[in-house]
PDB file of C-alpha atoms in Angstrom:
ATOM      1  CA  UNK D1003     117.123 -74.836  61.854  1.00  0.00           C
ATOM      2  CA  UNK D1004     113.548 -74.427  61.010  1.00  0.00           C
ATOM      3  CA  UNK D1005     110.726 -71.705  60.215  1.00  0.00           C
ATOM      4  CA  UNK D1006     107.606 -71.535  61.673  1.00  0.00           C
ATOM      5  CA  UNK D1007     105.253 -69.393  60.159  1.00  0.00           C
ATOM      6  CA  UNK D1008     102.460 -67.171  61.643  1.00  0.00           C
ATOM      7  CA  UNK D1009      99.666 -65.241  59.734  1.00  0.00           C
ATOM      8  CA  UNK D1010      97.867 -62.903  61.747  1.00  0.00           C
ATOM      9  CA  UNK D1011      94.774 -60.931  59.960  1.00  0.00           C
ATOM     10  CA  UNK D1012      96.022 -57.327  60.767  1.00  0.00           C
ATOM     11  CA  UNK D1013      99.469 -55.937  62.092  1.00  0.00           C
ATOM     12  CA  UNK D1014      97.492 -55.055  65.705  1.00  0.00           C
ATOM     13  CA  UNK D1015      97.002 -59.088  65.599  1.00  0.00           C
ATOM     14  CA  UNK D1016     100.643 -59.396  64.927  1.00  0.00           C
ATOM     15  CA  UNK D1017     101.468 -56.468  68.251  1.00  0.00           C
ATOM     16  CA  UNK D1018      99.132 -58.175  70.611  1.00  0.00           C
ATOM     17  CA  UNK D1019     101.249 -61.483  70.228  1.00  0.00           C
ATOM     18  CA  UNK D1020     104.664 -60.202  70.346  1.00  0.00           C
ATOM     19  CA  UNK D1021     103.383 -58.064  73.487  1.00  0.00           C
ATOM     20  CA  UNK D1022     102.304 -61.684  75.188  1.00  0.00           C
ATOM     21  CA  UNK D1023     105.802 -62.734  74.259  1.00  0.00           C
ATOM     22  CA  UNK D1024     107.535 -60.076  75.723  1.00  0.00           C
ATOM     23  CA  UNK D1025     105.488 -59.895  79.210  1.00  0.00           C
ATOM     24  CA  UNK D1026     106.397 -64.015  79.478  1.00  0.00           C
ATOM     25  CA  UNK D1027     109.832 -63.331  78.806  1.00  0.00           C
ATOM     26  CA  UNK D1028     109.962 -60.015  81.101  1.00  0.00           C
ATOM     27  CA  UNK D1029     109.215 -62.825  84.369  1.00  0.00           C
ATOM     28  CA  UNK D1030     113.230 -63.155  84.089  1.00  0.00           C
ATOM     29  CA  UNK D1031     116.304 -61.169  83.320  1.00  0.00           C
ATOM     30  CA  UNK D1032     116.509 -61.021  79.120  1.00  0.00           C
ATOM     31  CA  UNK D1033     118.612 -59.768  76.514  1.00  0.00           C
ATOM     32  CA  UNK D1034     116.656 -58.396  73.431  1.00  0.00           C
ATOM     33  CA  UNK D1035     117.754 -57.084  70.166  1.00  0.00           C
ATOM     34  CA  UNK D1036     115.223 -54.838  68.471  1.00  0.00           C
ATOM     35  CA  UNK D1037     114.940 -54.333  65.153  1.00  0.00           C
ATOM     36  CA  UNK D1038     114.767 -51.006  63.297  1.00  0.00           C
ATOM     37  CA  UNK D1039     113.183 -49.268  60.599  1.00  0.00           C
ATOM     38  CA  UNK D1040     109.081 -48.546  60.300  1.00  0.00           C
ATOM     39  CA  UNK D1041     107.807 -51.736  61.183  1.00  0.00           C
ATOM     40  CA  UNK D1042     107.773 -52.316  64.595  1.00  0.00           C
ATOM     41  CA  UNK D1043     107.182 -48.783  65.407  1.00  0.00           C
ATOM     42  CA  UNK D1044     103.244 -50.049  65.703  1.00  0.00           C
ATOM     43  CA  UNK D1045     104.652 -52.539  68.131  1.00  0.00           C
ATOM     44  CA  UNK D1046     106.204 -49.825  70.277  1.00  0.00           C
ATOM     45  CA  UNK D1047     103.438 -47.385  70.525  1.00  0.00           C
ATOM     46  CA  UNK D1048     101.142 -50.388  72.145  1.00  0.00           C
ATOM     47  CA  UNK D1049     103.744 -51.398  74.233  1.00  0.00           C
ATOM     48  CA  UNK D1050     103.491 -47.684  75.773  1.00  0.00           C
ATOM     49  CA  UNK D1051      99.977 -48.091  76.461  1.00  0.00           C
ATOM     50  CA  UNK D1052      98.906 -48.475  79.969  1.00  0.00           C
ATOM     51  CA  UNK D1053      97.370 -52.070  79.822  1.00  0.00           C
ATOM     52  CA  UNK D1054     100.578 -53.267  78.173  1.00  0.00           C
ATOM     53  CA  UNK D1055     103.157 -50.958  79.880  1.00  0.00           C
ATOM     54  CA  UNK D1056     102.067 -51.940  83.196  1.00  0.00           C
ATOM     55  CA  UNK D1057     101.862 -55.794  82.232  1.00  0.00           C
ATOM     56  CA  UNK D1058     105.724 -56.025  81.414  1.00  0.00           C
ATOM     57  CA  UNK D1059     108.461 -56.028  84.066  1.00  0.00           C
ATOM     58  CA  UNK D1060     110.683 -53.613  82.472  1.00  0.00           C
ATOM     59  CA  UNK D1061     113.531 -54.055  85.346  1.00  0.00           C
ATOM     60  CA  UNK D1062     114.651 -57.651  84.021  1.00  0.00           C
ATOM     61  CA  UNK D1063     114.752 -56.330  80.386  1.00  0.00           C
ATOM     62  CA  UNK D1064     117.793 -55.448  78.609  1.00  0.00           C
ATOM     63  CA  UNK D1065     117.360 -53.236  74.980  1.00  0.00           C
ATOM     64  CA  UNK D1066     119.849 -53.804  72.354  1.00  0.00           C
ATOM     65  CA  UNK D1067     119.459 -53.120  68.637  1.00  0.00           C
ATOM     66  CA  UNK D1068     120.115 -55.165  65.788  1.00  0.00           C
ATOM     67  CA  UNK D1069     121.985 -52.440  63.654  1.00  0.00           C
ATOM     68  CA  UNK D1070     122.238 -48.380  63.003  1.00  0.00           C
ATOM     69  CA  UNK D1071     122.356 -45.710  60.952  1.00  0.00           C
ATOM     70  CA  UNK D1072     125.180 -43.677  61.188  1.00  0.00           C
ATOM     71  CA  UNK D1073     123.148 -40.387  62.474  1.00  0.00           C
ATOM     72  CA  UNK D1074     122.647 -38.533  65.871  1.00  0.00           C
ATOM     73  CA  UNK D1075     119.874 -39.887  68.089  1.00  0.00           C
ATOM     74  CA  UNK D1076     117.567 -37.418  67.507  1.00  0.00           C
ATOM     75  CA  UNK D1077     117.519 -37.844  63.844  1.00  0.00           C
ATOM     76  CA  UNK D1078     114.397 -39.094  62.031  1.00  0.00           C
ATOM     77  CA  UNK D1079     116.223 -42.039  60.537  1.00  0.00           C
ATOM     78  CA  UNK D1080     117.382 -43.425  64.125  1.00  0.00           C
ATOM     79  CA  UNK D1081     116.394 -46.473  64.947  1.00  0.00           C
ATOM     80  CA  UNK D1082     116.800 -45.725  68.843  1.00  0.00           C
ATOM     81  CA  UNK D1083     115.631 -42.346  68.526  1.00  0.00           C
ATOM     82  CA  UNK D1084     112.603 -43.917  67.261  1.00  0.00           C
ATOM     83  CA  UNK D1085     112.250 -46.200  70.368  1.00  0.00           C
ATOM     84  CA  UNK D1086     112.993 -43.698  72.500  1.00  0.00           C
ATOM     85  CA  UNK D1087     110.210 -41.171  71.393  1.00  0.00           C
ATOM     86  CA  UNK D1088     107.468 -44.422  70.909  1.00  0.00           C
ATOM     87  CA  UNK D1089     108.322 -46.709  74.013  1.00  0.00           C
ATOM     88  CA  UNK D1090     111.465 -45.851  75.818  1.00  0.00           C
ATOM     89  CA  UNK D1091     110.534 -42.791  77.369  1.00  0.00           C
ATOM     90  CA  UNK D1092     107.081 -43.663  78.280  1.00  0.00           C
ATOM     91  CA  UNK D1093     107.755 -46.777  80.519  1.00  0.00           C
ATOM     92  CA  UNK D1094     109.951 -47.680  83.481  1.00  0.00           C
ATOM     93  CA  UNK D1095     112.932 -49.147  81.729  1.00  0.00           C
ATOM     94  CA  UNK D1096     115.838 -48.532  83.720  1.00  0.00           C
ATOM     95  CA  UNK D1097     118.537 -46.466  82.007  1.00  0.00           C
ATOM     96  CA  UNK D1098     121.108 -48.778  82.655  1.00  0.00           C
ATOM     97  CA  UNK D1099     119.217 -51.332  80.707  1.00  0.00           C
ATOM     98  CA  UNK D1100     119.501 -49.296  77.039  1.00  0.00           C
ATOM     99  CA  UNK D1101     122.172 -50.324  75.154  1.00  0.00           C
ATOM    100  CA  UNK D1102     121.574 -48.248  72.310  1.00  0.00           C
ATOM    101  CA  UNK D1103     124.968 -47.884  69.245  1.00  0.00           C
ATOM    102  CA  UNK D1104     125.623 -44.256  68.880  1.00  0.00           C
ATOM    103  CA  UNK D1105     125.028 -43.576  65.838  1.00  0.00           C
ATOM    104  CA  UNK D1106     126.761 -39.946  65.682  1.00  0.00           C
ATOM    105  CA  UNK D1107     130.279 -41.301  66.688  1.00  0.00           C
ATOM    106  CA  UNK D1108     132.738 -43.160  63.685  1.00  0.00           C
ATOM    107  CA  UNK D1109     131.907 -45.947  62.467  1.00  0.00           C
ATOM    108  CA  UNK D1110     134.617 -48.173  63.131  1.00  0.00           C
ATOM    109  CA  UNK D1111     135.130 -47.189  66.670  1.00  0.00           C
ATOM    110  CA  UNK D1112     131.810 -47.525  67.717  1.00  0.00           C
ATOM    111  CA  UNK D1113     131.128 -51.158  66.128  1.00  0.00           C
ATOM    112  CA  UNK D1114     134.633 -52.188  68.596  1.00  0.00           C
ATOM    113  CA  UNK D1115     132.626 -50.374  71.708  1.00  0.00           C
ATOM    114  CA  UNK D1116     129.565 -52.022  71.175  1.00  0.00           C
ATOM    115  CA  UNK D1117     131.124 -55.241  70.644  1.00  0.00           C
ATOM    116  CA  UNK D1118     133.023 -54.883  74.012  1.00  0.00           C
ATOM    117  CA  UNK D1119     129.383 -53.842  75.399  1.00  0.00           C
ATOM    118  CA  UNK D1120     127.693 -57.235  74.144  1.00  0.00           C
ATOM    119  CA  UNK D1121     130.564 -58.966  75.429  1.00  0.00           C
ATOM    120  CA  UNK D1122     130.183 -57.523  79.304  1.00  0.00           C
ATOM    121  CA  UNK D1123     126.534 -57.847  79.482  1.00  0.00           C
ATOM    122  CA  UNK D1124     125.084 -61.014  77.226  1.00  0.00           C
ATOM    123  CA  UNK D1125     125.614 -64.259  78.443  1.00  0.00           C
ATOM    124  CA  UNK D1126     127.980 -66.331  75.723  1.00  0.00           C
ATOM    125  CA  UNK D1127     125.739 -69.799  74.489  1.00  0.00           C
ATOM    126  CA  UNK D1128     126.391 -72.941  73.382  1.00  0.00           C
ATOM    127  CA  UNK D1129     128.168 -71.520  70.301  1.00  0.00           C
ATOM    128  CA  UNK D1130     130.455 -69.173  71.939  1.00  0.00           C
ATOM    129  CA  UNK D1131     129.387 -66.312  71.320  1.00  0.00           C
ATOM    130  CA  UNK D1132     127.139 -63.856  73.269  1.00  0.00           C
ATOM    131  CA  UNK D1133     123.222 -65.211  73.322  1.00  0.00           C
ATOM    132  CA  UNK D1134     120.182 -62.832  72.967  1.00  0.00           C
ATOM    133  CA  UNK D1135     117.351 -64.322  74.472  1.00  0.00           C
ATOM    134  CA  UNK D1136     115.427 -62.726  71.654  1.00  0.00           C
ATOM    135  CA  UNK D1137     116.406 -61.350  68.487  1.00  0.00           C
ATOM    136  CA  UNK D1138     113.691 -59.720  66.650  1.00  0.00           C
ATOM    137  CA  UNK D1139     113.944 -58.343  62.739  1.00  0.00           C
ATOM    138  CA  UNK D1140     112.798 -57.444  59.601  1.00  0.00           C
ATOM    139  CA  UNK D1141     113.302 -57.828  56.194  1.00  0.00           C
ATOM    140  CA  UNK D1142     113.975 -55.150  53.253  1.00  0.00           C
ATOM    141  CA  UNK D1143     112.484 -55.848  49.733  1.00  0.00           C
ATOM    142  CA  UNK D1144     115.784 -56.663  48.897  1.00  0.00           C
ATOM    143  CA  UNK D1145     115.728 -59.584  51.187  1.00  0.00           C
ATOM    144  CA  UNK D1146     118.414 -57.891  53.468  1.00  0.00           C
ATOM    145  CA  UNK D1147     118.071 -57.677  57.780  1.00  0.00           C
ATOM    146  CA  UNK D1148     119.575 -56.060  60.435  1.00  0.00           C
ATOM    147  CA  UNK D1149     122.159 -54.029  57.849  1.00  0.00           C
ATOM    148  CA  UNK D1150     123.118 -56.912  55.980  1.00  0.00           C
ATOM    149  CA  UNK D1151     122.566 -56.710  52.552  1.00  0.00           C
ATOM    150  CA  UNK D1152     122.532 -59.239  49.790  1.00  0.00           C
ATOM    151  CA  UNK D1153     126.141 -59.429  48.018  1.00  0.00           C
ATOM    152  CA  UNK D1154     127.762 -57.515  50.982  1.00  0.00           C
ATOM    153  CA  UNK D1155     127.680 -60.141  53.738  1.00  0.00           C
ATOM    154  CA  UNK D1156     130.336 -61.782  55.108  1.00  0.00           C
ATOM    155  CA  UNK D1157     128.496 -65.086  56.684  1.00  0.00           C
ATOM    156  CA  UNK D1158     131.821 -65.748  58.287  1.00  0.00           C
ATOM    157  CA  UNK D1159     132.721 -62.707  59.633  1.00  0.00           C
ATOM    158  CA  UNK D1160     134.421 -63.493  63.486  1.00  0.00           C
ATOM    159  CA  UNK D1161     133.263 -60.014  64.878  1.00  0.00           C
ATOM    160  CA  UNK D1162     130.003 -59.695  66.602  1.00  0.00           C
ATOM    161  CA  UNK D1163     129.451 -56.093  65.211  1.00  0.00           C
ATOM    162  CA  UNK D1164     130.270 -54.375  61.568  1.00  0.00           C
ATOM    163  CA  UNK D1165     130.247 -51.551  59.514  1.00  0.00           C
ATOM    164  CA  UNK D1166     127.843 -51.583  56.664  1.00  0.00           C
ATOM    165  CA  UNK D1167     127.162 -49.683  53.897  1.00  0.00           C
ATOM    166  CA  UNK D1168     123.626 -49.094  52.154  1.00  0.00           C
ATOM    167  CA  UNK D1169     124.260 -50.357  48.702  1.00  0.00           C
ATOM    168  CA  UNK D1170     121.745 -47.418  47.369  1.00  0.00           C
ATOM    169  CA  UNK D1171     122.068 -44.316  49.433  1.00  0.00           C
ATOM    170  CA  UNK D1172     126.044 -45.266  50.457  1.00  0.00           C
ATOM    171  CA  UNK D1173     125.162 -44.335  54.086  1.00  0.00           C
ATOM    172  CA  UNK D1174     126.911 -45.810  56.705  1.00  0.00           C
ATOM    173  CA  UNK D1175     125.520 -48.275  59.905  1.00  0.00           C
ATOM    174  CA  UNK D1176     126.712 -50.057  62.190  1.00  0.00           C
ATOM    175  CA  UNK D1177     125.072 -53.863  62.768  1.00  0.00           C
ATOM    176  CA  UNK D1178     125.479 -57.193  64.556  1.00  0.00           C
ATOM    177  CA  UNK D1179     127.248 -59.503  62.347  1.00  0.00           C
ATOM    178  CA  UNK D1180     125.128 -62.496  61.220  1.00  0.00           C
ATOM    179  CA  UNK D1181     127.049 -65.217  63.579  1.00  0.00           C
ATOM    180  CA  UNK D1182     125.982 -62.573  66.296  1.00  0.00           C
ATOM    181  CA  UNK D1183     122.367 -62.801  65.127  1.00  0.00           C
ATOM    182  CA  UNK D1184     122.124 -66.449  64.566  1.00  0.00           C
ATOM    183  CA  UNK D1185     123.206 -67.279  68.466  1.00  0.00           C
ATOM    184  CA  UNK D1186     120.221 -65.985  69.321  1.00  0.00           C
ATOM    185  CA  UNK D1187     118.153 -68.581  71.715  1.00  0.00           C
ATOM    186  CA  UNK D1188     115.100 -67.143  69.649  1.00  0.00           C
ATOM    187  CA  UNK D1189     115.455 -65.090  66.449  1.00  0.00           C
ATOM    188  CA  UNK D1190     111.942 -63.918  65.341  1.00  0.00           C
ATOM    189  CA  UNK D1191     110.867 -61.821  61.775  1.00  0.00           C
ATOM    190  CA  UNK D1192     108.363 -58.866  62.023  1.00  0.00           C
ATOM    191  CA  UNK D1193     107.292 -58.366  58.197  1.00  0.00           C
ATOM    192  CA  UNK D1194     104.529 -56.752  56.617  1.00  0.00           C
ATOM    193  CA  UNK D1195     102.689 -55.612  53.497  1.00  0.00           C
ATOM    194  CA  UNK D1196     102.313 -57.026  49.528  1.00  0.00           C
ATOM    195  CA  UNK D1197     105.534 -55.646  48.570  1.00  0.00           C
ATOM    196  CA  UNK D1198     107.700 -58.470  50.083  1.00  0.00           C
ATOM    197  CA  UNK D1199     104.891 -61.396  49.307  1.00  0.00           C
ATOM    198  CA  UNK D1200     107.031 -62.857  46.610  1.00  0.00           C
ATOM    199  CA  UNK D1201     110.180 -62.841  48.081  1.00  0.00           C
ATOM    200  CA  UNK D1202     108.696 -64.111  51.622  1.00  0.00           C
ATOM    201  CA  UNK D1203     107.036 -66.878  49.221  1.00  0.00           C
ATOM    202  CA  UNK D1204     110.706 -67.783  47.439  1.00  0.00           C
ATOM    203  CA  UNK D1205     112.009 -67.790  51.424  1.00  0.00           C
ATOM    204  CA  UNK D1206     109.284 -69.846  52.262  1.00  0.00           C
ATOM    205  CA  UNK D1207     109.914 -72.583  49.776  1.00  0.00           C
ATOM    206  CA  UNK D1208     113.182 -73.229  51.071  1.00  0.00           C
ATOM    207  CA  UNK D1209     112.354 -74.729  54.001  1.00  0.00           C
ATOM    208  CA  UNK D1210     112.068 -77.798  52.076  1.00  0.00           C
ATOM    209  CA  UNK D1211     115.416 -77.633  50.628  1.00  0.00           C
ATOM    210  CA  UNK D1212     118.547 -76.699  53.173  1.00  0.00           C
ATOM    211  CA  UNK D1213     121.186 -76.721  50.625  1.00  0.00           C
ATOM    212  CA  UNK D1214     119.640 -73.950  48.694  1.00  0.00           C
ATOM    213  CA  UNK D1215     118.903 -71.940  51.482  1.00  0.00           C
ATOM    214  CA  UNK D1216     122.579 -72.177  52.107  1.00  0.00           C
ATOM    215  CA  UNK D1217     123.421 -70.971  49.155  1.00  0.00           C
ATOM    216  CA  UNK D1218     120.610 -67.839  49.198  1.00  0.00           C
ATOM    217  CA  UNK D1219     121.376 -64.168  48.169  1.00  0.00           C
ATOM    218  CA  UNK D1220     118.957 -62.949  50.756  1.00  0.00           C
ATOM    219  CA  UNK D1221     120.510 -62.782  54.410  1.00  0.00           C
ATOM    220  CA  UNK D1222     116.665 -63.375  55.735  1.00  0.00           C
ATOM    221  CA  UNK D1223     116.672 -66.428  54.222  1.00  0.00           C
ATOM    222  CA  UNK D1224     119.856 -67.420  55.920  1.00  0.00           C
ATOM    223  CA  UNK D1225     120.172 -65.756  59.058  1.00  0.00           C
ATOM    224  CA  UNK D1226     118.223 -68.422  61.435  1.00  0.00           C
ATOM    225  CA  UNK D1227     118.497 -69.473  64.894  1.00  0.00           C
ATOM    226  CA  UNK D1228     121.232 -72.351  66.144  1.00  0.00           C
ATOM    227  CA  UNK D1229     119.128 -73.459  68.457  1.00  0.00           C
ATOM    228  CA  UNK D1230     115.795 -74.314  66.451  1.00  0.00           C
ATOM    229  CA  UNK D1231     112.743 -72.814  65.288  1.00  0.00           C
ATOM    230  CA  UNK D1232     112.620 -69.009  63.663  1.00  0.00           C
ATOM    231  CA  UNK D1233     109.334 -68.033  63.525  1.00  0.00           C
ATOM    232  CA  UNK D1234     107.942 -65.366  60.792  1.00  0.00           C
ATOM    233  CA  UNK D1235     104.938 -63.223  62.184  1.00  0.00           C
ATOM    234  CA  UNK D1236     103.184 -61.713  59.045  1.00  0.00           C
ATOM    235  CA  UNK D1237     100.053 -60.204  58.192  1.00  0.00           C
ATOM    236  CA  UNK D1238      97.792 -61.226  55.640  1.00  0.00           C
ATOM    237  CA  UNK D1239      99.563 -58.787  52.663  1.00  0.00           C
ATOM    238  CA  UNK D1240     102.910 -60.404  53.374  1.00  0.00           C
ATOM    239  CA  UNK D1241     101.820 -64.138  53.165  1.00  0.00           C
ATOM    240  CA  UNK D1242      99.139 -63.323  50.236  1.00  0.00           C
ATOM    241  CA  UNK D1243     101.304 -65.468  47.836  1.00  0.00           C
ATOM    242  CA  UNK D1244     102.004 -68.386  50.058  1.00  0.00           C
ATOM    243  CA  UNK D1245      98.760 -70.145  49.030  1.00  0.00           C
ATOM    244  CA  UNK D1246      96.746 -72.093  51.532  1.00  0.00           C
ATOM    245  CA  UNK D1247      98.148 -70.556  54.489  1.00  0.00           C
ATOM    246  CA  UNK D1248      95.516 -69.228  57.036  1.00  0.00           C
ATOM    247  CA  UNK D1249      95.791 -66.554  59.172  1.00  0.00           C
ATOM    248  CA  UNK D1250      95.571 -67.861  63.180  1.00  0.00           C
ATOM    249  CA  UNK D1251      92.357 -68.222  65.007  1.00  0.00           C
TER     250      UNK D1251
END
């Protein structure tokens, strides 16, 4: 398991290439796990766009996210309701093809639906478990993805889904587990801005030592793809302490 990292000069750098990713991988059917939160709401918006919107074949794409807050879909703080408003209602993605975790039912329940959802839809892999074709995320300061936070994950949970708690505000999601998110054929980082240069600089430094990366309190440190590379798409705030790295031509 290795990183690759990209440095793109500005965030619309960093859009344009996931875009080109996404129409490649739209030429077949594909499982993809979004991530949530502010980030790749950018992302979404140009995917709406006409040039790009008409470019992707939406009919082979599946939608699945990462994790959830516990709130209705129409709340500010939902990650699909946050999709749905940028991307999902602007382009031809067939209904059937949104797997979105509802957010407004309990908890428990819905993290043993979902689970059951994955499980009829996703292809299992090499490591028997259900395979996303791509898994994209992000990364708190804290160092924590998806909805799994440092000193709360269980790297050896069974279940593919789970019920988290935010360690500040106590709120409730629900999230893939991180053996879920690691049989991922690709799994792929979205982070931006200074405030997580160090910490993407202390990640970064472990490539060079596995064992300690083994041992990391930050689940984005640790949650990397079985089957090889993880790459790290960044803009030029986020990699400003990794010294020497350029940002792509």
């Amino acid at each position: 398991m290795t990183s690759n990292w990209k440095i793109f000069a500005s965030t619309e750098e960093i859009f344009a290439a996931l875009t080109a990713q996404l129409v490649a991988l739209s030429a077949r059917k594909a499982h993809v796990s979004l991530s949530g939160g502010s980030t790749p709401q950018g992302w979404f918006r140009m995917l709406a766009q006409p040039a790009c919107a008409t470019a992707v074949r939406w009919e082979n794409l599946h939608f699945w996210w990462g994790d959830e807050r516990c709130v209705p879909p129409d709340a500010e703080e939902s990650n699909f309701g946050a999709a749905q408003r940028l991307l999902l209602s602007h382009v031809p993605l067939p209904p059937g093809n949104i797997h979105r975790i509802r957010g407004e039912e309990n908890p428990e329940s819905e993290a043993l639906r979902y689970a059951a959802e994955i499980r009829q839809h996703v292809p299992v892999g090499a490591s028997g478990l259900p395979s996303f074709d791509w898994v994209l995320l992000g990364m708190g300061d804290d160092g924590h993805t998806a909805s799994l936070f440092p000193g709360q994950t269980d790297f050896a949970e069974p279940n593919l889904t789970m019920v988290a708690q935010h360690p500040v505000s106590g709120q409730k999601r629900v999230s893939k587990s991180a053996a879920l998110l690691m049989a991922g054929q690709r799994v792929d980082y979205l982070v931006t801005g200074a405030g997580k240069a160090a910490l993407l600089r202390d990640i970064r430094d472990l490539d060079a030592n596995p064992a300690a990366r083994a041992q990391s309190p930050w689940p984005a440190a640790r949650i990397l793809s079985l089957y090889g590379e993880t790459t790290w798409y960044l803009d030029l705030s986020a990699a400003s302490l990794m010294g020497g790295m350029q940002a792509r031509r």
